[in-house]
PDB file of C-alpha atoms in Angstrom:
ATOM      1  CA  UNK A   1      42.414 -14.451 -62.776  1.00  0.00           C
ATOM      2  CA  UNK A   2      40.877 -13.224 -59.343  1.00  0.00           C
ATOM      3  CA  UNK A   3      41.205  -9.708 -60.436  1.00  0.00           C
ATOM      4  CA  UNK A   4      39.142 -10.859 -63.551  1.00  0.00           C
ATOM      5  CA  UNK A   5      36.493 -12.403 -61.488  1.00  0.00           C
ATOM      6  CA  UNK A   6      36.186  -9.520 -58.998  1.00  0.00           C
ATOM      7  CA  UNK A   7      36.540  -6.912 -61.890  1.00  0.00           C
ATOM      8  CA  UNK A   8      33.663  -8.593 -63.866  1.00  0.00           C
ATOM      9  CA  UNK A   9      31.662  -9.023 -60.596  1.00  0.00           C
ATOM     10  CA  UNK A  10      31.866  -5.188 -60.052  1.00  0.00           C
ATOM     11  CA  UNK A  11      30.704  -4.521 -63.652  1.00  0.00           C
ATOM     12  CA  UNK A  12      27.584  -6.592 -62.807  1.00  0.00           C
ATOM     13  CA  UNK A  13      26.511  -5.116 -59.403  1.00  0.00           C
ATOM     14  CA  UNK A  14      26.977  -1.622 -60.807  1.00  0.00           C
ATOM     15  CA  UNK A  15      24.480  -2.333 -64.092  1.00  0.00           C
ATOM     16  CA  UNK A  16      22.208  -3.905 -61.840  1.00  0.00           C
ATOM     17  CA  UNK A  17      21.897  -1.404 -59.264  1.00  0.00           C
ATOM     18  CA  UNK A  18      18.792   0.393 -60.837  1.00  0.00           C
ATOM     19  CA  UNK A  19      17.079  -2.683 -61.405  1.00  0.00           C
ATOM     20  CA  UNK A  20      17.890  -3.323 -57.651  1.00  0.00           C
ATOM     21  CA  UNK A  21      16.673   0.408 -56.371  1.00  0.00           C
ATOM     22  CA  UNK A  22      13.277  -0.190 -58.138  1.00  0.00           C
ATOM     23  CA  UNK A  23      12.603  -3.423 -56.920  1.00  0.00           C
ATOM     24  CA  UNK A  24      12.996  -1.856 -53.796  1.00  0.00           C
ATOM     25  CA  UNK A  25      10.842   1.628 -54.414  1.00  0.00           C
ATOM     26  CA  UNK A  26       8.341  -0.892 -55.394  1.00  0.00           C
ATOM     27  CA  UNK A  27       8.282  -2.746 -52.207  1.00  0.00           C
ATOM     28  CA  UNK A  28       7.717   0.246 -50.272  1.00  0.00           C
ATOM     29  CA  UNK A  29       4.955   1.678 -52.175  1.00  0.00           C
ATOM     30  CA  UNK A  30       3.503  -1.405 -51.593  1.00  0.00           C
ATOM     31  CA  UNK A  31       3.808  -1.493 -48.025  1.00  0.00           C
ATOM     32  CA  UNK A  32       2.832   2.223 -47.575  1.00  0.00           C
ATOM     33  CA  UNK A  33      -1.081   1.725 -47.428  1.00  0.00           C
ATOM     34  CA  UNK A  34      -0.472  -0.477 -45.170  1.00  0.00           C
ATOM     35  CA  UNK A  35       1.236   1.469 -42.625  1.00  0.00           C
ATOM     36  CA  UNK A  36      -1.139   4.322 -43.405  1.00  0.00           C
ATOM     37  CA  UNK A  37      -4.214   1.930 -42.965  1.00  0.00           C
ATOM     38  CA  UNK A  38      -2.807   0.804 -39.707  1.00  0.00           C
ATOM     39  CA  UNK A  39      -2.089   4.359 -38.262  1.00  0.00           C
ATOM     40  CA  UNK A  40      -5.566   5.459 -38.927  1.00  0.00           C
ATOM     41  CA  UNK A  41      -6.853   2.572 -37.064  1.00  0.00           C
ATOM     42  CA  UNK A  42      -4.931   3.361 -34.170  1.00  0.00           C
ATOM     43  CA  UNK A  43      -5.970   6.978 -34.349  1.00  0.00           C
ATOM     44  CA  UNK A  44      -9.619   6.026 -33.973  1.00  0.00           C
ATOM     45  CA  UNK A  45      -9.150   3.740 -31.461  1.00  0.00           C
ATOM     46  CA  UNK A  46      -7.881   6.488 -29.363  1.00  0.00           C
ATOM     47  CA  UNK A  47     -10.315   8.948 -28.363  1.00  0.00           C
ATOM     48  CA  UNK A  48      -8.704  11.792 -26.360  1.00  0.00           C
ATOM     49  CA  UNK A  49     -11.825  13.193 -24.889  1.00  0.00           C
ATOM     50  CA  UNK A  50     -12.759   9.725 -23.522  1.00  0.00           C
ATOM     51  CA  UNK A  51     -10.794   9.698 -20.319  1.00  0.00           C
ATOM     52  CA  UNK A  52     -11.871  13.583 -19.987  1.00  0.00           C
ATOM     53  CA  UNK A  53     -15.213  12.856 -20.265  1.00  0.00           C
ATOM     54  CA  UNK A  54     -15.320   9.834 -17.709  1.00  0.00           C
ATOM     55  CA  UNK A  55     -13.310  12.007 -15.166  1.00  0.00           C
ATOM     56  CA  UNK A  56     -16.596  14.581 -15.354  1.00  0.00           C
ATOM     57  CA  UNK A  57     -18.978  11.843 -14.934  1.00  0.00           C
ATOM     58  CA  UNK A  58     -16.963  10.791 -11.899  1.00  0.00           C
ATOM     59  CA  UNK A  59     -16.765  14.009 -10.141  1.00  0.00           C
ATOM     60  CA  UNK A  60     -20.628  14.203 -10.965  1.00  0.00           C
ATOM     61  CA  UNK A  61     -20.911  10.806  -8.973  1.00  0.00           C
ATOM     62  CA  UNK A  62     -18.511  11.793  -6.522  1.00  0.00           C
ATOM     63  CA  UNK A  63     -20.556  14.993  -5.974  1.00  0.00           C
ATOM     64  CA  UNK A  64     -23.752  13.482  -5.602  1.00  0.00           C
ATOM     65  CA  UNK A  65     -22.522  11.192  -2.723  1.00  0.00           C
ATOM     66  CA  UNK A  66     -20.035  12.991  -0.217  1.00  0.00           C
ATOM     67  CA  UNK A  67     -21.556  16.370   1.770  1.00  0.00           C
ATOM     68  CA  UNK A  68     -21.374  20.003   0.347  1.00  0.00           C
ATOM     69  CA  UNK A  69     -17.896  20.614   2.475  1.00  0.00           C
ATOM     70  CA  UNK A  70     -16.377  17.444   1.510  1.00  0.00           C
ATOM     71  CA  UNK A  71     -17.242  18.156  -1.998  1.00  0.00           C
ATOM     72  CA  UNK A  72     -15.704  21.715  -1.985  1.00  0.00           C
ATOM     73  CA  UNK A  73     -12.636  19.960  -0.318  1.00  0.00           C
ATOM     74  CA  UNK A  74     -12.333  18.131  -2.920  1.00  0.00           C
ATOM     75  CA  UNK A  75     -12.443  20.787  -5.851  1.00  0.00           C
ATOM     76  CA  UNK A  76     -10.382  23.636  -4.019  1.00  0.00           C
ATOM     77  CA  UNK A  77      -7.608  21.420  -2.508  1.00  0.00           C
ATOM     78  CA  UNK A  78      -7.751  17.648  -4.528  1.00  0.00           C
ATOM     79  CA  UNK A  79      -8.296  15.815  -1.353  1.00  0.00           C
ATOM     80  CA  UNK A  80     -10.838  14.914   1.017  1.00  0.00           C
ATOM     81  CA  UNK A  81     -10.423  14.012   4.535  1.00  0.00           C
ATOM     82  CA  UNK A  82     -12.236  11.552   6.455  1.00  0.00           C
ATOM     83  CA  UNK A  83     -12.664  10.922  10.149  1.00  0.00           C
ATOM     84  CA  UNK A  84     -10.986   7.694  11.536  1.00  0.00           C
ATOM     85  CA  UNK A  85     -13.696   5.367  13.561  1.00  0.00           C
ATOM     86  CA  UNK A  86     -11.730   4.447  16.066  1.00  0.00           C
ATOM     87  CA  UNK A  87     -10.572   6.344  19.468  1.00  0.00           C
ATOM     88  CA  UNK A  88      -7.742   5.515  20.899  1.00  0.00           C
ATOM     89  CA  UNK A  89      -9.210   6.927  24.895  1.00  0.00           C
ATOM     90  CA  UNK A  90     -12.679   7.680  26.220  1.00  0.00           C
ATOM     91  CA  UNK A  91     -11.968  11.236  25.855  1.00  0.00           C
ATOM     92  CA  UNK A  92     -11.982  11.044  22.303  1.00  0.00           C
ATOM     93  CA  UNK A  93     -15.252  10.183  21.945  1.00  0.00           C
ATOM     94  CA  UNK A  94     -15.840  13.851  23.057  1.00  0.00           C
ATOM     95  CA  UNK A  95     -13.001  15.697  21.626  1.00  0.00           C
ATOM     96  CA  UNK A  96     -13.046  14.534  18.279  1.00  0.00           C
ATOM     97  CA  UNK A  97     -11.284  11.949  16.495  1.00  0.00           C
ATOM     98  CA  UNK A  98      -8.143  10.537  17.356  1.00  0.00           C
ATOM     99  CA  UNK A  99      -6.895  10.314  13.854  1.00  0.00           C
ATOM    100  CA  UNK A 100      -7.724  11.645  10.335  1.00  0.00           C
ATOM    101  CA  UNK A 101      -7.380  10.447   7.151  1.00  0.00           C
ATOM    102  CA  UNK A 102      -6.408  12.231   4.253  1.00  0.00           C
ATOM    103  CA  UNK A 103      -7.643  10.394   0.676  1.00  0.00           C
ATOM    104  CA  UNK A 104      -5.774  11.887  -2.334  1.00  0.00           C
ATOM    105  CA  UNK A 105      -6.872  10.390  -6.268  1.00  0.00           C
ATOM    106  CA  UNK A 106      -4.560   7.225  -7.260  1.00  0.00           C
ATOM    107  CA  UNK A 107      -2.510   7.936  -4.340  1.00  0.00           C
ATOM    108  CA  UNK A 108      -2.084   6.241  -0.714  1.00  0.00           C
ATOM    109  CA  UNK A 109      -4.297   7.155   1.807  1.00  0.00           C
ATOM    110  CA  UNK A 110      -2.685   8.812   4.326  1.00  0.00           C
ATOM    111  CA  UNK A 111      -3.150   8.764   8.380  1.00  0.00           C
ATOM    112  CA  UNK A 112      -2.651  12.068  10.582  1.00  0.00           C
ATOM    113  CA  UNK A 113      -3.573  13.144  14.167  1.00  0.00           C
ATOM    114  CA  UNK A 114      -5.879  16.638  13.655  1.00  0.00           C
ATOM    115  CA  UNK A 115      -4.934  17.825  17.019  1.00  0.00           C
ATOM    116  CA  UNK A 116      -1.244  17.482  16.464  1.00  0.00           C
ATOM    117  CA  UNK A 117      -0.431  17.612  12.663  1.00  0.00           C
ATOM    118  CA  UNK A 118       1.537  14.488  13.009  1.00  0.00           C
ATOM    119  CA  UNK A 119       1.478  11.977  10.256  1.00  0.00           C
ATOM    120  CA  UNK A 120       1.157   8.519  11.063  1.00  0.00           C
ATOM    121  CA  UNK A 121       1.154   6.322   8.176  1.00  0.00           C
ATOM    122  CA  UNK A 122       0.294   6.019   4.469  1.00  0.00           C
ATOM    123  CA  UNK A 123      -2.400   2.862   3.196  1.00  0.00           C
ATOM    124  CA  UNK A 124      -1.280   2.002  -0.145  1.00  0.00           C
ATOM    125  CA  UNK A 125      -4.760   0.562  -1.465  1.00  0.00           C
ATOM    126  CA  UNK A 126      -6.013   0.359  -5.183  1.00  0.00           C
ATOM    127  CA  UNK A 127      -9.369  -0.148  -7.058  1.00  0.00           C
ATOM    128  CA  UNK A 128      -8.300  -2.238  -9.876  1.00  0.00           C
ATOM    129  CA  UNK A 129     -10.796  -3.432 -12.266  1.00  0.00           C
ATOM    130  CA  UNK A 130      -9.346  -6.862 -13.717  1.00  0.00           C
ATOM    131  CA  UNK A 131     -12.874  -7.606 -15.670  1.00  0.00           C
ATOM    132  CA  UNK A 132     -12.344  -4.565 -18.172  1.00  0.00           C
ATOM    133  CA  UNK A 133     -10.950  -5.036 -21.400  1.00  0.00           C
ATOM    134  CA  UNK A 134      -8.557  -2.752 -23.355  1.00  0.00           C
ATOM    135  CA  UNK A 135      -5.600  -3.075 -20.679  1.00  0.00           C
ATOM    136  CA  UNK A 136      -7.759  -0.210 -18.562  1.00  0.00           C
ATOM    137  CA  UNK A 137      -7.646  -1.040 -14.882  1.00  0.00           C
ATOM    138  CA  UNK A 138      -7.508   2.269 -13.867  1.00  0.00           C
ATOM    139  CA  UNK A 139     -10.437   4.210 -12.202  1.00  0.00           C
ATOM    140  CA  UNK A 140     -11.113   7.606 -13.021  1.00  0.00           C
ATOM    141  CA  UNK A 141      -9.552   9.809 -10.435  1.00  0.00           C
ATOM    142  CA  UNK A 142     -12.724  11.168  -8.927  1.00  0.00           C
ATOM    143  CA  UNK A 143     -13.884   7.652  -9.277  1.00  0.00           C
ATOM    144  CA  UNK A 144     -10.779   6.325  -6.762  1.00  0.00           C
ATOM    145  CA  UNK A 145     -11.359   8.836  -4.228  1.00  0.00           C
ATOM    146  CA  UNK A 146     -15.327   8.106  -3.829  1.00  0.00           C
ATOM    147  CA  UNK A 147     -14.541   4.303  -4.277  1.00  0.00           C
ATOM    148  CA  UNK A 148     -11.588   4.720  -1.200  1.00  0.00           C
ATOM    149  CA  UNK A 149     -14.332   7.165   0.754  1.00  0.00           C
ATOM    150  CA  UNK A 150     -17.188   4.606   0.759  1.00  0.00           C
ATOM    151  CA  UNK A 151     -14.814   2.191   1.300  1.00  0.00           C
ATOM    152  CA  UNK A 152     -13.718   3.988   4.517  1.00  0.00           C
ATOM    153  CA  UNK A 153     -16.530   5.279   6.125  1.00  0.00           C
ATOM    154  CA  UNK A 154     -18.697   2.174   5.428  1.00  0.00           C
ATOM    155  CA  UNK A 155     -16.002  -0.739   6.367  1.00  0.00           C
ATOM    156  CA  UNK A 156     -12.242   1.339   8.081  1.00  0.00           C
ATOM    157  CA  UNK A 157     -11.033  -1.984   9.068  1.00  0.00           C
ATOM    158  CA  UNK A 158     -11.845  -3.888   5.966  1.00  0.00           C
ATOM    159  CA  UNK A 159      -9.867  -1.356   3.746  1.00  0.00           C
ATOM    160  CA  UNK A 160      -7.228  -0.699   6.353  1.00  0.00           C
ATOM    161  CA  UNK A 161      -6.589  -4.550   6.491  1.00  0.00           C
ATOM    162  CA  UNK A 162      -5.971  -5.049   2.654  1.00  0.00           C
ATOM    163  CA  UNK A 163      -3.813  -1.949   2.400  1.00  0.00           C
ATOM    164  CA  UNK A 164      -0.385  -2.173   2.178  1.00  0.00           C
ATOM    165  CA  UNK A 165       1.184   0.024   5.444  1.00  0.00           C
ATOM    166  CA  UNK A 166       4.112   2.768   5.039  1.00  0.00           C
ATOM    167  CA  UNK A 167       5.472   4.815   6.938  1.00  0.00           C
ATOM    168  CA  UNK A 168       4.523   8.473   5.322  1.00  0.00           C
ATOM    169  CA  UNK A 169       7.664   9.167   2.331  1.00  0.00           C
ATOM    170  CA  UNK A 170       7.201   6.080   0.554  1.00  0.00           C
ATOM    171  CA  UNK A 171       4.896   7.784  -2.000  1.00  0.00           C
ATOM    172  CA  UNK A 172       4.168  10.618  -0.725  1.00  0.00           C
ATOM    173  CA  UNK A 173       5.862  13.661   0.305  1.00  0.00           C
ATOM    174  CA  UNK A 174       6.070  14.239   3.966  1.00  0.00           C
ATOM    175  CA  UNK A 175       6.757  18.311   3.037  1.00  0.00           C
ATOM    176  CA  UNK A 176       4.230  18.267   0.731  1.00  0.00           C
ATOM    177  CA  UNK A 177       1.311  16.320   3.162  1.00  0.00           C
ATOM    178  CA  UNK A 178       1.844  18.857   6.169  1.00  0.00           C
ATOM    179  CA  UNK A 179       1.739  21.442   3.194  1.00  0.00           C
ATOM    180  CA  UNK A 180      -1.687  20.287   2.592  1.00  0.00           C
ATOM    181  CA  UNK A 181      -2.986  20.459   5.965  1.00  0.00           C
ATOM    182  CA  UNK A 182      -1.855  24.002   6.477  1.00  0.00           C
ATOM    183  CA  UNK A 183      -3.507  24.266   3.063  1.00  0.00           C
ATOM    184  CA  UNK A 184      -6.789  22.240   4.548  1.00  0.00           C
ATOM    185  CA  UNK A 185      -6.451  24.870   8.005  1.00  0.00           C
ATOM    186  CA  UNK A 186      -6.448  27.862   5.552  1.00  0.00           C
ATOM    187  CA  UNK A 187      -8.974  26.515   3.843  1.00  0.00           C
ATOM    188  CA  UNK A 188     -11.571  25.969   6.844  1.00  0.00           C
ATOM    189  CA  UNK A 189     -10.062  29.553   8.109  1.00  0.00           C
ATOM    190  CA  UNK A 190     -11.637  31.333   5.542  1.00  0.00           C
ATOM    191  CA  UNK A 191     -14.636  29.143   5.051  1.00  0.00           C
ATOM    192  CA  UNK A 192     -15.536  29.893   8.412  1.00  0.00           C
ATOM    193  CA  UNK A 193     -16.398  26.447   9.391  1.00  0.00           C
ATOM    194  CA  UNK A 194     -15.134  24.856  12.586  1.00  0.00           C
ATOM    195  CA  UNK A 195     -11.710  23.818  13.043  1.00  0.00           C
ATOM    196  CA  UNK A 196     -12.386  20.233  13.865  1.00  0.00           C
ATOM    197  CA  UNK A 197     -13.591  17.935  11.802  1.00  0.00           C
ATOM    198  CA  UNK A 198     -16.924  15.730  11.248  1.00  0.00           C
ATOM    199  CA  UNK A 199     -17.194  13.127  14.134  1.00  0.00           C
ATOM    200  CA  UNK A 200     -18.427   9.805  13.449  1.00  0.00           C
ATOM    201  CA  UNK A 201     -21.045   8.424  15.783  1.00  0.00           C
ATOM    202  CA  UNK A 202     -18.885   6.244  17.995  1.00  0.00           C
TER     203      UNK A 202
ATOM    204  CA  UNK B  20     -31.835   7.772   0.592  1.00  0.00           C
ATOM    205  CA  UNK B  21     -34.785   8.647  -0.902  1.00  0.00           C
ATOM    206  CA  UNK B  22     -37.462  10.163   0.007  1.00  0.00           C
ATOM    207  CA  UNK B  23     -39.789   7.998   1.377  1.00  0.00           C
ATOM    208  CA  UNK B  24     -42.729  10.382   0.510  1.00  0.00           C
ATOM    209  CA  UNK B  25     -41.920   9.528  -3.290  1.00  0.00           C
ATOM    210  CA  UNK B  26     -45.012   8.526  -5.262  1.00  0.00           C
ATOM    211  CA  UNK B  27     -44.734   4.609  -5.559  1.00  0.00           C
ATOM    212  CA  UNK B  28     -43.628   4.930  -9.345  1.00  0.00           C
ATOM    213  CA  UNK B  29     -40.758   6.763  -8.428  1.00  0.00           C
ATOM    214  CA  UNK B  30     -39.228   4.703  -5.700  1.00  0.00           C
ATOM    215  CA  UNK B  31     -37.079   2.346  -8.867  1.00  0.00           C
ATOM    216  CA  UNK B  32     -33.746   1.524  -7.591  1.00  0.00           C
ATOM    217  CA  UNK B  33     -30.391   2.020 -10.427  1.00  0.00           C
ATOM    218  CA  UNK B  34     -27.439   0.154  -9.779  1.00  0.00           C
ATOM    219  CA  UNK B  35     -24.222   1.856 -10.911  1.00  0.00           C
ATOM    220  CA  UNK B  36     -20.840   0.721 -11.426  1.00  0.00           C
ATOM    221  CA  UNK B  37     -17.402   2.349 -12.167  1.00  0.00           C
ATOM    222  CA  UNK B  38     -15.616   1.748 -15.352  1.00  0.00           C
ATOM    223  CA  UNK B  39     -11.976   2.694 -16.020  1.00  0.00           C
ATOM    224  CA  UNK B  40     -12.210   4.906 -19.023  1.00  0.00           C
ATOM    225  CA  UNK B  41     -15.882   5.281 -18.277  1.00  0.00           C
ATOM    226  CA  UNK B  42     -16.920   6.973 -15.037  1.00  0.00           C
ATOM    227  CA  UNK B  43     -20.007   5.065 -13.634  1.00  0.00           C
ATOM    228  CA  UNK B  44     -22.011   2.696 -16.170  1.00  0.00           C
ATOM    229  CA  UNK B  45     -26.144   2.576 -15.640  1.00  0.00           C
ATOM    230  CA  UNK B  46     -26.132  -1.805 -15.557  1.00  0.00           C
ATOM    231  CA  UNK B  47     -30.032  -2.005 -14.254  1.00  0.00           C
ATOM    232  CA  UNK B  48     -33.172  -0.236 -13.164  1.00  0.00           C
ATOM    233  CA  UNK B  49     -35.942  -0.923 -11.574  1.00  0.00           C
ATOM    234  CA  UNK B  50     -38.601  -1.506  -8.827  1.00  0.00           C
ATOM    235  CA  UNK B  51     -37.226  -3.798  -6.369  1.00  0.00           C
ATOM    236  CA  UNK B  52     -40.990  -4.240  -5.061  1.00  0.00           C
ATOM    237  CA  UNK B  53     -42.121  -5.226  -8.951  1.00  0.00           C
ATOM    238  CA  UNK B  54     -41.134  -8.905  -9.226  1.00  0.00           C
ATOM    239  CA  UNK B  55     -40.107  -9.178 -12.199  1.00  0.00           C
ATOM    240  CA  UNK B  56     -37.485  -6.051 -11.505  1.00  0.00           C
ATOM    241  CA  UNK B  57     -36.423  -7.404  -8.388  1.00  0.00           C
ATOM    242  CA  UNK B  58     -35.391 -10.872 -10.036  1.00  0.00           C
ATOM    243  CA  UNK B  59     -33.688  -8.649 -12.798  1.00  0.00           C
ATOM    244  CA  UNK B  60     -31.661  -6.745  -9.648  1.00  0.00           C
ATOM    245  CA  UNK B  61     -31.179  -9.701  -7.645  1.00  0.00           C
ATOM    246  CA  UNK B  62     -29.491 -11.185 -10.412  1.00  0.00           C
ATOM    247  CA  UNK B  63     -27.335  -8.189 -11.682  1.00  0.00           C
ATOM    248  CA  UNK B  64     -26.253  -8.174  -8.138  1.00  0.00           C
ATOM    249  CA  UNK B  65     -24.855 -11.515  -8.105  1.00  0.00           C
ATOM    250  CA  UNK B  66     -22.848 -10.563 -11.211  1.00  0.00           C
ATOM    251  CA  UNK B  67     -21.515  -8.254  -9.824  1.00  0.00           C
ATOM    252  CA  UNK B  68     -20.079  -9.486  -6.696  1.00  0.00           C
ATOM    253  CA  UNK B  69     -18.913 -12.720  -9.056  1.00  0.00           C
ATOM    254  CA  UNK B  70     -17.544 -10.517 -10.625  1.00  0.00           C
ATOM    255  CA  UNK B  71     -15.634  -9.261  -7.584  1.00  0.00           C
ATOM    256  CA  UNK B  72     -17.306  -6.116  -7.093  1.00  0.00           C
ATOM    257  CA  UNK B  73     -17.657  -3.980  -3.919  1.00  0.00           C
ATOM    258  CA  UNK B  74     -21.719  -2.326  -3.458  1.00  0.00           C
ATOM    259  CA  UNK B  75     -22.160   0.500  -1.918  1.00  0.00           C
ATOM    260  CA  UNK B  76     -25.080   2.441  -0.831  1.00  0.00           C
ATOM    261  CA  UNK B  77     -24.608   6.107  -0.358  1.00  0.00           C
ATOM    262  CA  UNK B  78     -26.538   7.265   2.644  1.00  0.00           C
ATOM    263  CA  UNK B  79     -27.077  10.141   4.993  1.00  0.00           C
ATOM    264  CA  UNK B  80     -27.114   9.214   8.835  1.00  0.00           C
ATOM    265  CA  UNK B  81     -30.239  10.204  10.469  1.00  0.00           C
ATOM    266  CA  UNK B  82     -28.524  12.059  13.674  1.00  0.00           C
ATOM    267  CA  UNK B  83     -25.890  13.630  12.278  1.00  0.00           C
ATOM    268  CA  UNK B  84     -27.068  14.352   8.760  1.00  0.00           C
ATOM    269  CA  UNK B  85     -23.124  13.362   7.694  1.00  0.00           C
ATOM    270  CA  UNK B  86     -22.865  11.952   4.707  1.00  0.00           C
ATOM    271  CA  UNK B  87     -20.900   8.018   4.535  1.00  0.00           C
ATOM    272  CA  UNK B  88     -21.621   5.087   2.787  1.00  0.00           C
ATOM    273  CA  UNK B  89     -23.106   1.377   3.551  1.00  0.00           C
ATOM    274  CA  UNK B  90     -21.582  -1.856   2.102  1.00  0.00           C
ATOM    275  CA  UNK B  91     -24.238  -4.474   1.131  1.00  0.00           C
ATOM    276  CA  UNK B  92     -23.104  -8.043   0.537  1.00  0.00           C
ATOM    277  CA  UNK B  93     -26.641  -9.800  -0.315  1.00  0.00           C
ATOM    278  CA  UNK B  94     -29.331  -8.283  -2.053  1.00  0.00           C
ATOM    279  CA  UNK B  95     -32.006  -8.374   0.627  1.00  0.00           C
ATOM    280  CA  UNK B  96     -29.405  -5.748   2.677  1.00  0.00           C
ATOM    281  CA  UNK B  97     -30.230  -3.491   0.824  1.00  0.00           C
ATOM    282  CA  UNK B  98     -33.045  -0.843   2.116  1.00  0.00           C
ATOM    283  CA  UNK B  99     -36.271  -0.762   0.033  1.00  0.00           C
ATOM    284  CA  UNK B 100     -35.311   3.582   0.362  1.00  0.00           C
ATOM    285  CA  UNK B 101     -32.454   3.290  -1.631  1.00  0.00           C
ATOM    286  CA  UNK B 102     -31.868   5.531  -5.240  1.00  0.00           C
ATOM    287  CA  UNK B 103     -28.792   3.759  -5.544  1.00  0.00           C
ATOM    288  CA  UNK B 104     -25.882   0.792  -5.330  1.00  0.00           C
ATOM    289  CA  UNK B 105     -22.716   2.108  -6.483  1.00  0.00           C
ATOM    290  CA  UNK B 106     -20.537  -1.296  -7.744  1.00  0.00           C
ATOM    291  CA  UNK B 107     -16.851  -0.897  -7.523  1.00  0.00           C
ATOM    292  CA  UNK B 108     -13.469  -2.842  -7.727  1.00  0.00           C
ATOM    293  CA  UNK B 109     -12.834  -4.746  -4.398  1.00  0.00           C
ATOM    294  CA  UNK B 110      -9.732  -2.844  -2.502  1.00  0.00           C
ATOM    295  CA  UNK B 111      -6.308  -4.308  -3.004  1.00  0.00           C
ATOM    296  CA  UNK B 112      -2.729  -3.167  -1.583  1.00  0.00           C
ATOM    297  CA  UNK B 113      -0.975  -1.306  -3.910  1.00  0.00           C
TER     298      UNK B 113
END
């Protein structure tokens, strides 16, 4: 009597497997427009030129605010340096400054003695803009390094203060920093310019 | 700075501010010595630092000539010379 049952139930499923694949074609056709609707949404909310463009208004900002040497700094070797304020003796006041900072795009800022080479520290600091909408918090790069510039050579302490402190390896590469100053020396050597670097007025 | 020799119609002040996708956005214009502008700026100011912005003024020191930058927390801070305020996101640790 099973046997009957599962024999006849068999019979059934295999008669009523075409009806069962077209309900099924038909449910997809149906909810193909959708998905196509939805992907072309998608693909114009995304503009790929968008965050191009904005990185070429920020280096046109960027330009228009730091000097002509901090500016080619900038372009040849993706960094800029600025002078630290404060001097650790009297005779720095004379000799240049005690320390040096080096301020990369999205990156920490990091601290370095110009006479020696030595690095000191890295300031892990961010620009965040939590008023944007979209999920974007996320300054331009060229934008970052002019925000963590004006930040630094209008308020050191202020900036220093709300950074987080690491010793230099956390994010960046020790190898890779003293590469860039020997990068940054070559760079002055065949500029011509002077080996030390802009002095704040103390 | 400007130059102070501008012609009076020139000397209009623009207050900038960086946007993440954006670069800087132009948010206001105008004379700070017209009233009418200056209420305009004073209050697009405010926003602004409600808003939990940073202004910056990008200047040139007179001595030196070197190029740095001045933060303004009030309106009347900043010089009657100025092109510019740059607004930016307020420094956090990362």
């Amino acid at each position: 009597m099973l046997f009957a049952l599962l024999a006849l139930a068999l019979i059934a499923l295999v008669l009523a497997a075409p009806l069962i694949v077209n309900a099924i074609q038909r449910r997809r056709a149906t909810r193909r427009p959708h998905r196509a609707a939805g992907g072309l949404e998608d693909l114009s909310l995304y503009d790929p030129g968008r965050e191009r463009r904005a990185e070429q208004r920020a280096r046109e900002l960027l330009r228009s605010c730091v000097n002509e040497e901090e500016w080619s700094m900038y372009r040849d070797l993706g960094f800029i340096r600025v002078a630290g304020r404060h001097a650790r003796r009297e005779s720095d006041k004379h000799n240049g400054p005690a320390y040096a900072y080096l301020v990369y795009p999205h990156k920490p800022i990091v601290a370095y003695v110009p006479a020696s080479g030595q690095l000191l520290s890295e300031y892990c600091v961010e620009f965040p803009d939590l008023t944007g909408g979209g999920g974007r918090h996320r300054l331009p790069a060229s934008d970052d390094v002019l925000a963590k510039w004006m930040a630094l050579t209008s308020d050191e302490d202020r900036v220093i203060k709300r950074a987080n402190l690491h010793l230099v390896g956390r994010q960046h590469d020790p190898a890779r920093v003293r590469r860039d100053l020997w990068r940054l020396a070559e760079w002055e050597r065949r500029r011509g310019s002077r080996p030390e670097i802009q002095q704040k007025s103390w | 700075m400007s130059d102070p020799r501008r012609p009076p119609e020139e000397r209009a002040i623009k207050f900038l501010r960086m946007k993440p996708g954006h670069g800087e956005v132009l948010l206001a214009e105008g004379d700070p010595r017209v009233e009418e502008d200056e209420e305009r700026l004073i209050e697009e100011f405010r926003r602004q630092l409600d808003e939990g912005m940073w202004a910056a003024i990008p200047t040139t020191h007179p001595g030196s000539g070197r190029r740095e930058a001045q933060l303004v927390k009030d309106f009347a801070d900043v010089p009657i010379e100025a092109e510019r305020v740059i607004f930016f996101p307020r420094a956090s640790g990362g």
